mmCIF file of C-alpha atoms (C1' of nucleotides) in Angstrom:
data_model
loop_
_atom_site.group_PDB
_atom_site.id
_atom_site.type_symbol
_atom_site.label_atom_id
_atom_site.label_comp_id
_atom_site.label_asym_id
_atom_site.label_seq_id
_atom_site.Cartn_x
_atom_site.Cartn_y
_atom_site.Cartn_z
ATOM 1 C CA MET A 10 75.768 64.112 129.100
ATOM 2 C CA ILE A 11 78.663 61.811 129.513
ATOM 3 C CA VAL A 12 81.724 63.447 130.844
ATOM 4 C CA TYR A 13 84.225 60.688 130.846
ATOM 5 C CA GLY A 14 87.932 60.698 131.036
ATOM 6 C CA GLY A 15 88.535 64.375 131.097
ATOM 7 C CA GLY A 16 88.711 66.954 128.413
ATOM 8 C CA ALA A 17 85.103 67.846 128.958
ATOM 9 C CA SER A 18 84.035 70.848 127.105
ATOM 10 C CA GLU A 19 81.032 72.935 127.911
ATOM 11 C CA GLU A 20 80.697 74.262 124.438
ATOM 12 C CA GLY A 21 80.312 70.814 122.980
ATOM 13 C CA GLY A 22 79.097 69.552 119.700
ATOM 14 C CA GLY A 23 76.766 71.066 117.291
ATOM 15 C CA ARG A 24 77.377 74.192 119.158
ATOM 16 C CA GLY A 25 79.672 75.914 116.798
ATOM 17 C CA VAL A 26 82.676 73.973 117.902
ATOM 18 C CA VAL A 27 85.212 72.989 115.329
ATOM 19 C CA LEU A 28 85.034 69.262 115.004
ATOM 20 C CA LYS A 29 88.149 67.420 115.851
ATOM 21 C CA LYS A 30 89.864 65.259 113.290
ATOM 22 C CA GLY A 31 92.702 62.857 113.392
ATOM 23 C CA PRO A 32 93.552 59.996 115.685
ATOM 24 C CA TRP A 33 91.322 59.214 118.597
ATOM 25 C CA THR A 34 92.601 59.501 122.107
ATOM 26 C CA VAL A 35 91.995 56.963 124.834
ATOM 27 C CA ALA A 36 89.720 59.415 126.587
ATOM 28 C CA GLU A 37 87.668 59.856 123.460
ATOM 29 C CA ASP A 38 87.411 56.127 123.032
ATOM 30 C CA GLU A 39 86.260 55.684 126.581
ATOM 31 C CA THR A 40 83.720 58.402 126.203
ATOM 32 C CA LEU A 41 82.351 56.937 123.035
ATOM 33 C CA ALA A 42 82.202 53.474 124.558
ATOM 34 C CA ALA A 43 80.387 54.883 127.558
ATOM 35 C CA TYR A 44 77.976 56.610 125.271
ATOM 36 C CA VAL A 45 77.196 53.402 123.429
ATOM 37 C CA ARG A 46 76.776 51.552 126.700
ATOM 38 C CA GLU A 47 74.279 54.098 127.822
ATOM 39 C CA TYR A 48 72.400 54.929 124.666
ATOM 40 C CA GLY A 49 73.172 52.052 122.377
ATOM 41 C CA GLU A 50 74.378 52.209 118.831
ATOM 42 C CA GLY A 51 72.874 54.544 116.344
ATOM 43 C CA ASN A 52 72.015 58.190 116.443
ATOM 44 C CA TRP A 53 75.662 58.967 116.155
ATOM 45 C CA ASN A 54 75.145 62.639 115.727
ATOM 46 C CA ALA A 55 73.819 62.712 119.255
ATOM 47 C CA VAL A 56 77.220 61.718 120.567
ATOM 48 C CA GLN A 57 78.366 65.222 120.018
ATOM 49 C CA LYS A 58 75.421 66.583 121.927
ATOM 50 C CA LYS A 59 75.492 64.178 124.811
ATOM 51 C CA THR A 60 79.194 63.998 125.389
ATOM 52 C CA TRP A 61 82.074 66.365 125.305
ATOM 53 C CA LEU A 62 83.365 64.755 122.155
ATOM 54 C CA ALA A 63 83.927 67.129 119.285
ATOM 55 C CA ARG A 64 83.623 64.407 116.701
ATOM 56 C CA CYS A 65 81.100 64.158 113.963
ATOM 57 C CA GLY A 66 78.653 61.310 114.059
ATOM 58 C CA LYS A 67 80.253 59.717 111.118
ATOM 59 C CA SER A 68 83.576 59.629 112.796
ATOM 60 C CA CYS A 69 82.024 58.173 115.939
ATOM 61 C CA ARG A 70 80.278 55.451 114.040
ATOM 62 C CA LEU A 71 83.455 54.540 112.248
ATOM 63 C CA ARG A 72 85.481 54.514 115.407
ATOM 64 C CA TRP A 73 82.978 52.302 117.116
ATOM 65 C CA ALA A 74 82.589 49.945 114.216
ATOM 66 C CA ASN A 75 86.244 49.565 113.477
ATOM 67 C CA HIS A 76 87.831 49.710 116.883
ATOM 68 C CA LEU A 77 85.578 49.785 119.876
ATOM 69 C CA ARG A 78 82.745 47.420 119.305
ATOM 70 C CA PRO A 79 82.933 44.116 121.082
ATOM 71 C CA ASN A 80 84.191 40.919 119.534
ATOM 72 C CA LEU A 81 86.438 42.584 117.065
ATOM 73 C CA ARG A 82 89.261 40.362 116.027
ATOM 74 C CA LYS A 83 92.475 42.238 115.908
ATOM 75 C CA GLY A 84 95.663 41.174 114.305
ATOM 76 C CA SER A 85 96.627 39.603 111.064
ATOM 77 C CA PHE A 86 94.222 37.652 108.996
ATOM 78 C CA THR A 87 94.622 33.942 109.301
ATOM 79 C CA PRO A 88 95.361 32.033 106.119
ATOM 80 C CA GLU A 89 91.820 30.751 106.225
ATOM 81 C CA GLU A 90 90.451 34.245 106.459
ATOM 82 C CA GLU A 91 92.650 35.278 103.583
ATOM 83 C CA ARG A 92 91.289 32.460 101.503
ATOM 84 C CA LEU A 93 87.792 33.356 102.396
ATOM 85 C CA ILE A 94 88.398 36.954 101.429
ATOM 86 C CA ILE A 95 89.694 35.917 98.059
ATOM 87 C CA GLN A 96 86.804 33.602 97.537
ATOM 88 C CA LEU A 97 84.341 36.249 98.564
ATOM 89 C CA HIS A 98 86.002 38.890 96.489
ATOM 90 C CA SER A 99 85.775 36.689 93.461
ATOM 91 C CA GLN A 100 82.067 36.519 94.010
ATOM 92 C CA LEU A 101 81.198 39.893 95.433
ATOM 93 C CA GLY A 102 83.767 42.300 94.132
ATOM 94 C CA ASN A 103 84.595 45.279 96.280
ATOM 95 C CA LYS A 104 81.710 44.706 98.606
ATOM 96 C CA TRP A 105 83.713 45.075 101.721
ATOM 97 C CA ALA A 106 80.830 45.292 104.066
ATOM 98 C CA ARG A 107 79.295 42.137 102.729
ATOM 99 C CA MET A 108 82.602 40.415 102.958
ATOM 100 C CA ALA A 109 82.995 41.613 106.497
ATOM 101 C CA ALA A 110 79.653 40.085 107.291
ATOM 102 C CA GLN A 111 81.162 36.738 106.432
ATOM 103 C CA LEU A 112 84.205 37.256 108.557
ATOM 104 C CA PRO A 113 83.139 37.513 112.154
ATOM 105 C CA GLY A 114 84.993 40.164 114.046
ATOM 106 C CA ARG A 115 86.558 41.681 110.991
ATOM 107 C CA THR A 116 85.711 45.084 109.650
ATOM 108 C CA ASP A 117 85.127 46.171 106.116
ATOM 109 C CA ASN A 118 87.982 48.583 106.495
ATOM 110 C CA GLU A 119 90.391 45.850 107.459
ATOM 111 C CA ILE A 120 89.333 43.706 104.566
ATOM 112 C CA LYS A 121 89.541 46.601 102.182
ATOM 113 C CA ASN A 122 92.997 47.506 103.363
ATOM 114 C CA TYR A 123 94.102 43.933 103.091
ATOM 115 C CA TRP A 124 92.753 43.581 99.603
ATOM 116 C CA ASN A 125 94.145 46.839 98.339
ATOM 117 C CA THR A 126 97.565 45.987 99.636
ATOM 118 C CA ARG A 127 97.324 42.592 98.071
ATOM 119 C CA LEU A 128 96.067 44.036 94.824
ATOM 120 C CA LYS A 129 98.946 46.436 94.666
ATOM 121 C CA ARG A 130 101.513 43.797 95.417
ATOM 122 C CA PHE A 131 100.163 41.230 93.031
ATOM 123 C CA GLN A 132 99.859 43.716 90.230
ATOM 124 C CA ARG A 133 103.404 44.807 90.766
ATOM 125 C CA GLN A 134 104.580 41.226 90.737
ATOM 126 C CA GLY A 135 102.444 40.409 87.761
ATOM 127 C CA LEU A 136 100.627 37.720 89.638
ATOM 128 C CA PRO A 137 96.979 36.985 89.192
ATOM 129 C CA LEU A 138 94.708 38.063 91.955
ATOM 130 C CA TYR A 139 92.816 34.846 91.906
ATOM 131 C CA PRO A 140 93.971 31.295 91.713
ATOM 132 C CA PRO A 141 92.978 29.511 88.554
ATOM 133 C CA ASP A 142 90.207 27.662 90.247
ATOM 134 C CA ILE A 143 88.504 30.882 91.139
ATOM 135 C CA SER A 144 86.949 32.673 88.277
ATOM 136 C CA PRO A 145 86.039 36.176 89.241
ATOM 137 C CA ASN A 146 82.689 37.473 88.285
ATOM 138 C CA ASN A 147 82.397 39.893 85.461
ATOM 139 C CA HIS A 148 82.448 42.907 87.638
ATOM 140 C CA GLN A 149 85.896 41.863 88.700
ATOM 141 C CA GLN A 150 87.153 41.812 85.216
ATOM 142 C CA GLN A 151 85.689 45.204 84.671
ATOM 143 C CA MET A 152 87.181 46.439 87.836
ATOM 144 C CA TYR A 153 90.612 45.106 87.109
ATOM 145 C CA PRO A 154 90.778 44.832 83.385
ATOM 146 C CA GLN A 155 94.499 44.397 83.462
ATOM 147 C CA GLN A 156 94.229 41.416 85.676
ATOM 148 C CA PRO A 157 96.770 39.012 84.335
ATOM 149 C CA ASN A 158 94.785 35.966 85.240
ATOM 150 C CA THR A 159 92.859 35.772 82.069
ATOM 151 C CA PRO A 160 92.474 32.705 79.966
ATOM 152 C CA SER A 161 94.850 34.130 77.443
ATOM 153 C CA SER A 162 97.640 34.901 79.821
ATOM 154 C CA PRO A 163 100.007 32.278 81.084
ATOM 155 C CA LEU A 164 99.956 31.573 84.754
ATOM 156 C CA PRO A 165 103.071 31.696 86.804
ATOM 157 C CA PHE A 166 102.213 28.471 88.543
ATOM 158 C CA PRO A 167 100.815 25.082 87.723
ATOM 159 C CA THR A 168 97.289 25.289 86.486
ATOM 160 C CA PRO A 169 95.778 22.063 87.720
ATOM 161 C CA ALA A 170 93.692 23.057 90.654
ATOM 162 C CA SER A 171 94.817 20.069 92.594
ATOM 163 C CA SER A 172 98.382 21.209 92.654
ATOM 164 C CA PHE A 173 97.914 24.897 92.671
ATOM 165 C CA THR A 174 100.268 26.714 94.946
ATOM 166 C CA PHE A 175 98.548 29.702 96.300
ATOM 167 C CA PRO A 176 100.683 32.809 96.225
ATOM 168 C CA LEU A 177 99.430 34.277 99.439
ATOM 169 C CA LEU A 178 102.653 33.965 101.281
ATOM 170 C CA GLN A 179 105.476 34.167 98.939
ATOM 171 C CA PRO A 180 108.762 32.488 99.521
ATOM 172 C CA PRO A 181 111.081 34.605 101.630
ATOM 173 C CA SER A 182 112.489 36.409 98.657
ATOM 174 C CA LEU A 183 109.061 37.534 97.598
ATOM 175 C CA CYS A 184 107.509 37.815 100.967
ATOM 176 C CA PRO A 185 106.492 41.354 101.771
ATOM 177 C CA LYS A 186 108.165 43.007 104.645
ATOM 178 C CA ARG A 187 105.304 42.165 106.848
ATOM 179 C CA CYS A 188 104.046 38.701 106.391
ATOM 180 C CA TYR A 189 100.479 38.405 107.331
ATOM 181 C CA ASN A 190 100.717 35.688 109.806
ATOM 182 C CA THR A 191 104.018 35.110 111.352
ATOM 183 C CA ALA A 192 102.765 32.007 113.026
ATOM 184 C CA PHE A 193 102.272 30.498 109.648
ATOM 185 C CA SER A 194 105.438 29.120 108.241
ATOM 186 C CA PRO A 195 106.532 31.121 105.225
ATOM 187 C CA LYS A 196 107.848 28.012 103.625
ATOM 188 C CA ALA A 197 104.437 26.473 103.688
ATOM 189 C CA SER A 198 102.798 26.755 100.368
ATOM 190 C CA TYR A 199 99.117 26.724 99.980
ATOM 191 C CA THR A 200 98.432 23.642 98.066
ATOM 192 C CA SER A 201 94.764 23.591 97.734
ATOM 193 C CA SER A 202 92.752 20.477 97.612
ATOM 194 C CA PRO A 203 90.759 20.090 94.459
ATOM 195 C CA THR A 204 87.626 20.903 96.303
ATOM 196 C CA PHE A 205 88.678 23.996 98.054
ATOM 197 C CA LEU A 206 87.777 27.366 96.701
ATOM 198 C CA ASN A 207 85.610 25.391 94.541
ATOM 199 C CA THR A 208 84.770 27.298 91.506
ATOM 200 C CA HIS A 209 81.843 25.066 91.108
ATOM 201 C CA SER A 210 80.230 25.972 94.284
ATOM 202 C CA PRO A 211 76.606 26.798 93.913
ATOM 203 C CA LEU A 212 77.365 30.455 94.034
ATOM 204 C CA SER A 213 80.072 30.233 91.512
ATOM 205 C CA SER A 214 77.671 28.805 89.081
ATOM 206 C CA TYR A 215 75.684 31.964 89.355
ATOM 207 C CA GLN A 216 78.286 34.020 87.673
ATOM 208 C CA SER A 217 76.828 36.218 85.099
ATOM 209 C CA THR A 218 78.390 37.347 81.929
ATOM 210 C CA ASN A 219 75.439 39.478 81.221
ATOM 211 C CA PRO A 220 76.251 43.077 81.929
ATOM 212 C CA VAL A 221 72.730 43.608 82.999
ATOM 213 C CA TYR A 222 73.420 41.475 85.979
ATOM 214 C CA SER A 223 76.992 42.230 86.530
ATOM 215 C CA MET A 224 76.897 45.937 86.845
ATOM 216 C CA LYS A 225 75.659 48.562 89.167
ATOM 217 C CA HIS A 226 73.275 47.922 91.909
ATOM 218 C CA GLU A 227 75.838 45.358 92.460
ATOM 219 C CA LEU A 228 73.824 42.464 93.328
ATOM 220 C CA SER A 229 77.044 40.961 92.398
ATOM 221 C CA SER A 230 75.907 39.148 89.399
ATOM 222 C CA ASN A 231 74.773 36.352 91.557
ATOM 223 C CA GLN A 232 71.170 37.152 91.226
ATOM 224 C CA ILE A 233 70.427 34.571 88.672
ATOM 225 C CA PRO A 234 72.108 31.236 88.397
ATOM 226 C CA TYR A 235 74.195 31.218 85.314
ATOM 227 C CA SER A 236 75.964 28.399 83.725
ATOM 228 C CA ALA A 237 79.002 29.653 81.950
ATOM 229 C CA SER A 238 79.474 26.379 80.192
ATOM 230 C CA LEU A 239 75.987 26.320 78.833
ATOM 231 C CA GLY A 240 75.577 30.035 78.468
ATOM 232 C CA VAL A 241 72.183 29.948 80.083
ATOM 233 C CA TYR A 242 70.699 31.185 83.248
ATOM 234 C CA GLN A 243 69.541 28.484 85.550
ATOM 235 C CA VAL A 244 66.223 29.957 86.286
ATOM 236 C CA SER A 245 64.146 26.896 86.640
ATOM 237 C CA LYS A 246 64.016 26.918 90.378
ATOM 238 C CA PHE A 247 63.356 30.562 90.453
ATOM 239 C CA LEU A 248 60.429 29.979 88.228
ATOM 240 C CA GLY A 249 59.209 27.352 90.537
ATOM 241 C CA ASN A 250 59.513 24.329 88.359
ATOM 242 C CA GLY A 251 62.504 23.209 89.945
ATOM 243 C CA ASP A 252 64.793 20.589 88.826
ATOM 244 C CA CYS A 253 68.116 22.011 89.656
ATOM 245 C CA ASN A 254 69.639 19.356 91.699
ATOM 246 C CA GLN A 255 72.570 19.226 89.476
ATOM 247 C CA ASN A 256 75.238 21.761 89.043
ATOM 248 C CA LEU A 257 75.415 22.232 85.347
ATOM 249 C CA ASN A 258 78.979 23.301 85.471
ATOM 250 C CA THR A 259 80.260 20.260 87.163
ATOM 251 C CA GLY A 260 77.619 17.726 86.614
ATOM 252 C CA LEU A 261 77.810 17.085 90.289
ATOM 253 C CA PRO A 262 74.668 16.933 92.284
ATOM 254 C CA THR A 263 74.167 19.913 94.470
ATOM 255 C CA ASN A 264 71.653 20.983 96.946
ATOM 256 C CA THR A 265 71.913 24.513 95.803
ATOM 257 C CA CYS A 266 68.282 25.146 95.385
ATOM 258 C CA GLN A 267 67.354 23.662 98.655
ATOM 259 C CA LEU A 268 69.927 25.835 100.254
ATOM 260 C CA LEU A 269 68.630 28.843 98.473
ATOM 261 C CA GLU A 270 65.183 28.008 99.604
ATOM 262 C CA ASP A 271 66.437 27.668 103.095
ATOM 263 C CA LEU A 272 68.131 30.983 102.745
ATOM 264 C CA MET A 273 64.999 32.548 101.414
ATOM 265 C CA GLU A 274 63.026 31.212 104.298
ATOM 266 C CA GLU A 275 65.583 32.375 106.734
ATOM 267 C CA ALA A 276 65.770 35.761 105.104
ATOM 268 C CA GLU A 277 62.045 36.141 105.250
ATOM 269 C CA ALA A 278 61.952 35.157 108.855
ATOM 270 C CA LEU A 279 64.713 37.548 109.619
ATOM 271 C CA ALA A 280 63.141 40.228 107.551
ATOM 272 C CA ASP A 281 60.040 39.904 109.644
ATOM 273 C CA SER A 282 61.994 40.158 112.787
ATOM 274 C CA PHE A 283 63.787 43.182 111.473
ATOM 275 C CA ARG A 284 60.813 45.089 110.307
ATOM 276 C CA ALA A 285 61.360 47.139 113.359
ATOM 277 C CA PRO A 286 61.140 50.892 113.148
ATOM 278 C CA LYS A 287 64.732 51.838 113.140
ATOM 279 C CA ARG A 288 67.103 50.885 110.438
ATOM 280 C CA ARG A 289 70.109 48.935 111.482
ATOM 281 C CA GLN A 290 69.555 48.599 115.126
ATOM 282 C CA LEU A 291 72.047 45.900 114.839
ATOM 283 C CA MET A 292 74.746 44.370 116.770
ATOM 284 C CA GLU A 293 73.124 45.137 120.022
ATOM 285 C CA ASP A 294 73.344 41.568 120.975
ATOM 286 C CA ASN A 295 76.908 41.430 119.851
ATOM 287 C CA ASN A 296 77.659 42.492 123.324
ATOM 288 C CA ASN A 297 76.169 39.334 124.588
ATOM 289 C CA ASN A 298 77.199 36.408 122.577
ATOM 290 C CA PHE A 299 79.658 36.043 119.824
ATOM 291 C CA PHE A 300 77.838 33.160 118.305
ATOM 292 C CA SER A 301 74.471 34.709 118.558
ATOM 293 C CA GLY A 302 75.808 37.732 116.795
ATOM 294 C CA SER A 303 77.622 35.911 114.114
ATOM 295 C CA PHE A 304 76.330 32.430 113.742
ATOM 296 C CA GLY A 305 72.973 32.912 115.216
ATOM 297 C CA HIS A 306 70.958 30.758 112.928
ATOM 298 C CA CYS A 307 73.317 28.103 111.899
ATOM 299 C CA GLY A 308 71.351 25.363 113.471
ATOM 300 C CA SER A 309 68.111 26.234 111.917
ATOM 301 C CA SER A 310 69.113 26.686 108.370
ATOM 302 C CA ASN A 311 72.210 24.770 107.514
ATOM 303 C CA ASN A 312 73.786 28.076 107.033
ATOM 304 C CA LEU A 313 77.078 28.613 108.662
ATOM 305 C CA PHE A 314 76.918 32.330 108.510
ATOM 306 C CA SER A 315 74.034 34.180 109.854
ATOM 307 C CA LEU A 316 72.160 36.890 108.124
ATOM 308 C CA GLN A 317 71.382 38.392 111.413
ATOM 309 C CA GLY A 318 71.665 42.091 111.633
ATOM 310 C CA LEU A 319 70.694 42.888 108.135
ATOM 311 C CA THR A 320 67.768 44.755 106.847
ATOM 312 C CA PRO A 321 65.334 42.864 104.705
ATOM 313 C CA LYS A 322 66.842 44.268 101.596
ATOM 314 C CA GLU A 323 70.291 43.340 102.650
ATOM 315 C CA ASP A 324 69.070 39.925 103.564
ATOM 316 C CA GLU A 325 67.675 39.548 100.149
ATOM 317 C CA SER A 326 70.791 40.550 98.393
ATOM 318 C CA LEU A 327 73.157 38.938 100.759
ATOM 319 C CA GLN A 328 71.459 35.637 100.693
ATOM 320 C CA MET A 329 72.322 35.394 97.071
ATOM 321 C CA ASN A 330 75.892 36.063 97.869
ATOM 322 C CA THR A 331 76.309 34.257 101.090
ATOM 323 C CA MET A 332 78.604 31.347 100.797
ATOM 324 C CA GLN A 333 76.808 28.140 101.072
ATOM 325 C CA ASP A 334 77.641 25.902 103.927
ATOM 326 C CA GLU A 335 79.100 23.549 101.415
ATOM 327 C CA ASP A 336 81.704 26.101 100.534
ATOM 328 C CA ILE A 337 82.519 26.745 104.109
ATOM 329 C CA THR A 338 82.667 23.085 104.825
ATOM 330 C CA LYS A 339 85.118 22.630 102.054
ATOM 331 C CA LEU A 340 87.090 25.516 103.291
ATOM 332 C CA LEU A 341 87.217 23.916 106.664
ATOM 333 C CA ASP A 342 87.963 20.566 105.166
ATOM 334 C CA TRP A 343 90.845 22.086 103.412
ATOM 335 C CA GLY A 344 92.027 23.628 106.587
ATOM 336 C CA SER A 345 91.892 20.399 108.448
ATOM 337 C CA GLU A 346 93.786 18.711 105.696
ATOM 338 C CA SER A 347 96.510 21.247 105.848
ATOM 339 C CA GLU A 348 99.796 19.802 106.863
ATOM 340 C CA GLU A 349 100.508 22.840 108.866
ATOM 341 C CA ILE A 350 97.623 22.326 111.126
ATOM 342 C CA SER A 351 96.507 18.774 111.061
ATOM 343 C CA ASN A 352 97.934 16.633 113.754
ATOM 344 C CA GLY A 353 95.741 13.673 113.197
ATOM 345 C CA GLN A 354 93.629 14.246 116.230
ATOM 346 C CA SER A 355 90.237 15.645 116.319
ATOM 347 C CA SER A 356 87.661 16.501 118.808
ATOM 348 C CA VAL A 357 84.374 18.172 118.353
ATOM 349 C CA VAL A 358 83.073 21.502 119.426
ATOM 350 C CA THR A 359 79.370 21.935 119.398
ATOM 351 C CA THR A 360 77.926 25.361 119.648
ATOM 352 C CA GLU A 361 74.705 26.104 121.294
ATOM 353 C CA ASN A 362 73.149 26.195 117.878
ATOM 354 C CA ASN A 363 74.315 22.723 117.095
ATOM 355 C CA LEU A 364 76.950 23.846 114.722
ATOM 356 C CA VAL A 365 79.462 21.081 114.978
ATOM 357 C CA LEU A 366 83.058 21.795 114.305
ATOM 358 C CA ASP A 367 85.958 19.590 114.944
ATOM 359 C CA ASP A 368 88.830 21.156 116.751
ATOM 360 C CA HIS A 369 90.728 21.849 113.586
ATOM 361 C CA GLN A 370 87.862 23.672 112.083
ATOM 362 C CA PHE A 371 87.139 25.473 115.255
ATOM 363 C CA ALA A 372 90.715 26.514 115.654
ATOM 364 C CA LEU A 373 90.822 27.764 112.141
ATOM 365 C CA LEU A 374 87.911 30.006 112.646
ATOM 366 C CA PHE A 375 88.727 31.045 116.150
ATOM 367 C CA PRO A 376 92.391 30.763 116.857
ATOM 368 C CA VAL A 377 93.217 30.737 120.485
ATOM 369 C CA ASP A 378 94.823 33.875 121.661
ATOM 370 C CA ASP A 379 98.404 33.078 122.346
ATOM 371 C CA ASP A 380 98.605 35.290 125.340
ATOM 372 C CA THR A 381 95.397 34.600 127.088
ATOM 373 C CA ASN A 382 94.505 31.210 125.764
ATOM 374 C CA ASN A 383 91.076 32.577 125.290
ATOM 375 C CA LEU A 384 88.988 32.365 122.263
ATOM 376 C CA PRO A 385 88.445 35.784 120.846
ATOM 377 C CA GLY A 386 85.056 37.090 121.586
ATOM 378 C CA ILE A 387 84.067 34.165 123.740
ATOM 379 C CA CYS A 388 83.939 34.593 127.433
ATOM 380 C "C1'" DA B 19 123.070 56.504 110.737
ATOM 381 C "C1'" DA B 20 120.447 58.292 107.067
ATOM 382 C "C1'" DC B 21 117.680 57.626 103.303
ATOM 383 C "C1'" DT B 22 114.173 55.350 100.542
ATOM 384 C "C1'" DG B 23 110.457 52.592 99.271
ATOM 385 C "C1'" DA B 24 106.961 49.321 100.651
ATOM 386 C "C1'" DT B 25 103.471 48.232 103.674
ATOM 387 C "C1'" DC B 26 99.996 48.764 107.133
ATOM 388 C "C1'" DC B 27 96.327 51.033 109.055
ATOM 389 C "C1'" DA B 28 93.364 54.673 110.850
ATOM 390 C "C1'" DA B 29 90.684 58.136 109.417
ATOM 391 C "C1'" DC B 30 88.480 61.159 106.240
ATOM 392 C "C1'" DC B 31 85.608 62.242 102.159
ATOM 393 C "C1'" DG B 32 81.936 61.873 98.912
ATOM 394 C "C1'" DC B 33 78.175 59.462 97.463
ATOM 395 C "C1'" DT B 34 74.034 56.827 98.047
ATOM 396 C "C1'" DA B 35 70.290 54.438 100.306
ATOM 397 C "C1'" DA B 36 67.037 54.395 103.808
ATOM 398 C "C1'" DG B 37 64.191 56.606 107.139
ATOM 399 C "C1'" DT B 38 61.220 60.403 108.529
ATOM 400 C "C1'" DG B 39 58.115 64.275 108.541
ATOM 401 C "C1'" DG C 11 56.137 62.990 96.150
ATOM 402 C "C1'" DC C 12 59.466 65.847 98.189
ATOM 403 C "C1'" DA C 13 63.061 67.580 101.186
ATOM 404 C "C1'" DC C 14 65.814 66.710 104.842
ATOM 405 C "C1'" DT C 15 68.422 63.760 108.030
ATOM 406 C "C1'" DT C 16 70.919 59.790 109.194
ATOM 407 C "C1'" DA C 17 73.601 55.759 108.426
ATOM 408 C "C1'" DG C 18 76.421 53.004 105.668
ATOM 409 C "C1'" DC C 19 79.608 51.991 101.989
ATOM 410 C "C1'" DG C 20 83.595 52.323 99.114
ATOM 411 C "C1'" DG C 21 87.539 55.114 97.648
ATOM 412 C "C1'" DT C 22 91.349 57.642 99.012
ATOM 413 C "C1'" DT C 23 94.851 59.753 101.808
ATOM 414 C "C1'" DG C 24 98.511 60.390 104.977
ATOM 415 C "C1'" DG C 25 101.209 59.078 108.990
ATOM 416 C "C1'" DA C 26 103.750 55.361 111.239
ATOM 417 C "C1'" DT C 27 106.599 51.563 110.823
ATOM 418 C "C1'" DC C 28 109.709 48.421 108.873
ATOM 419 C "C1'" DA C 29 113.330 46.515 105.902
ATOM 420 C "C1'" DG C 30 116.750 47.131 102.543
ATOM 421 C "C1'" DT C 31 120.506 49.898 100.756
#
DNA sequence: AACTGATCCAACCGCTAAGTG
DNA sequence: GCACTTAGCGGTTGGATCAGT
């Protein structure tokens, strides 16, 4: 029984007490954090029994996940995070949790809120949700049938991908009352390099126009490689006869299949390690090391983002949707090419897992806290 | 200063999947 | 196989805040 921070109640939870709703108090937060320290995550319904908190387990889990757990990144999304969200949304749809898995320290709720706000604003302004070089998967079109960014509708900005100005931060007249990142100059337009948000990323080529693959169960239509241009599924590698070293959309050589194989191997390895009794005993090591929690296997699998913390099933599905390192690299390349950020100097940060980032890339992913000069989540 | 609308964000709700006996 | 419990996900809501009028 954790009695922490006052307000202790003898007739605590599950004991006929009316569960409290509404905003959490500091004392409640402290109590919940103390509970997690002592008992670990999970078994949220026990919080009510073991503490004075009159909150349902669901509420406790949410509070922990969205506000109390370590290594959460608070504050506005960086432009790079925004781009990643858009890219991920184009591939995954409203799979906020999966998207959050790709954005270390961000919660599904944050991403969802961000996207919904953006959706609302863009729809009101008649702007497309996606830049022309991102073609949303079918489920997106079903989800937002009125999306103006269809081949038949004119775009409000230049179509060549190389000169596309990304409408994330509008000019002052269009800028919402709260710009997302005040540190980012509103006048700066997002001129993407031709490679960024590359529609022809391995994953993008998996887009399915087949409703069988694009609906429900939401494996995000990425289950089977699909070439929109050829109208065929690129199943060769999946059938084991493998020549798929070329992206049929672009004609460019890719290492997609090797990456997928790597992902499969990694997923299997992880699945083995996660065939532990309890479901989702995750994030326990998040307390320890930001990189181990988020980028734990980068070095071993060429995969920037780790699948750590997922159940085998999630591994399986997520691996199909996880951005390839190529995508991330391009994202980072774009970032380092950005006039706003590039200063022509570069140093290298090497993580313990041999993930090498130059300082631009590192800064993009982990902006230094202005106040503390500390990297978020890194002690 | 008061009002209004837009935006942000925390929290809740309902549903579903997974785990357990 | 079934019922029940637990955890997680996605949708929605409502209060707080801000900017414009």
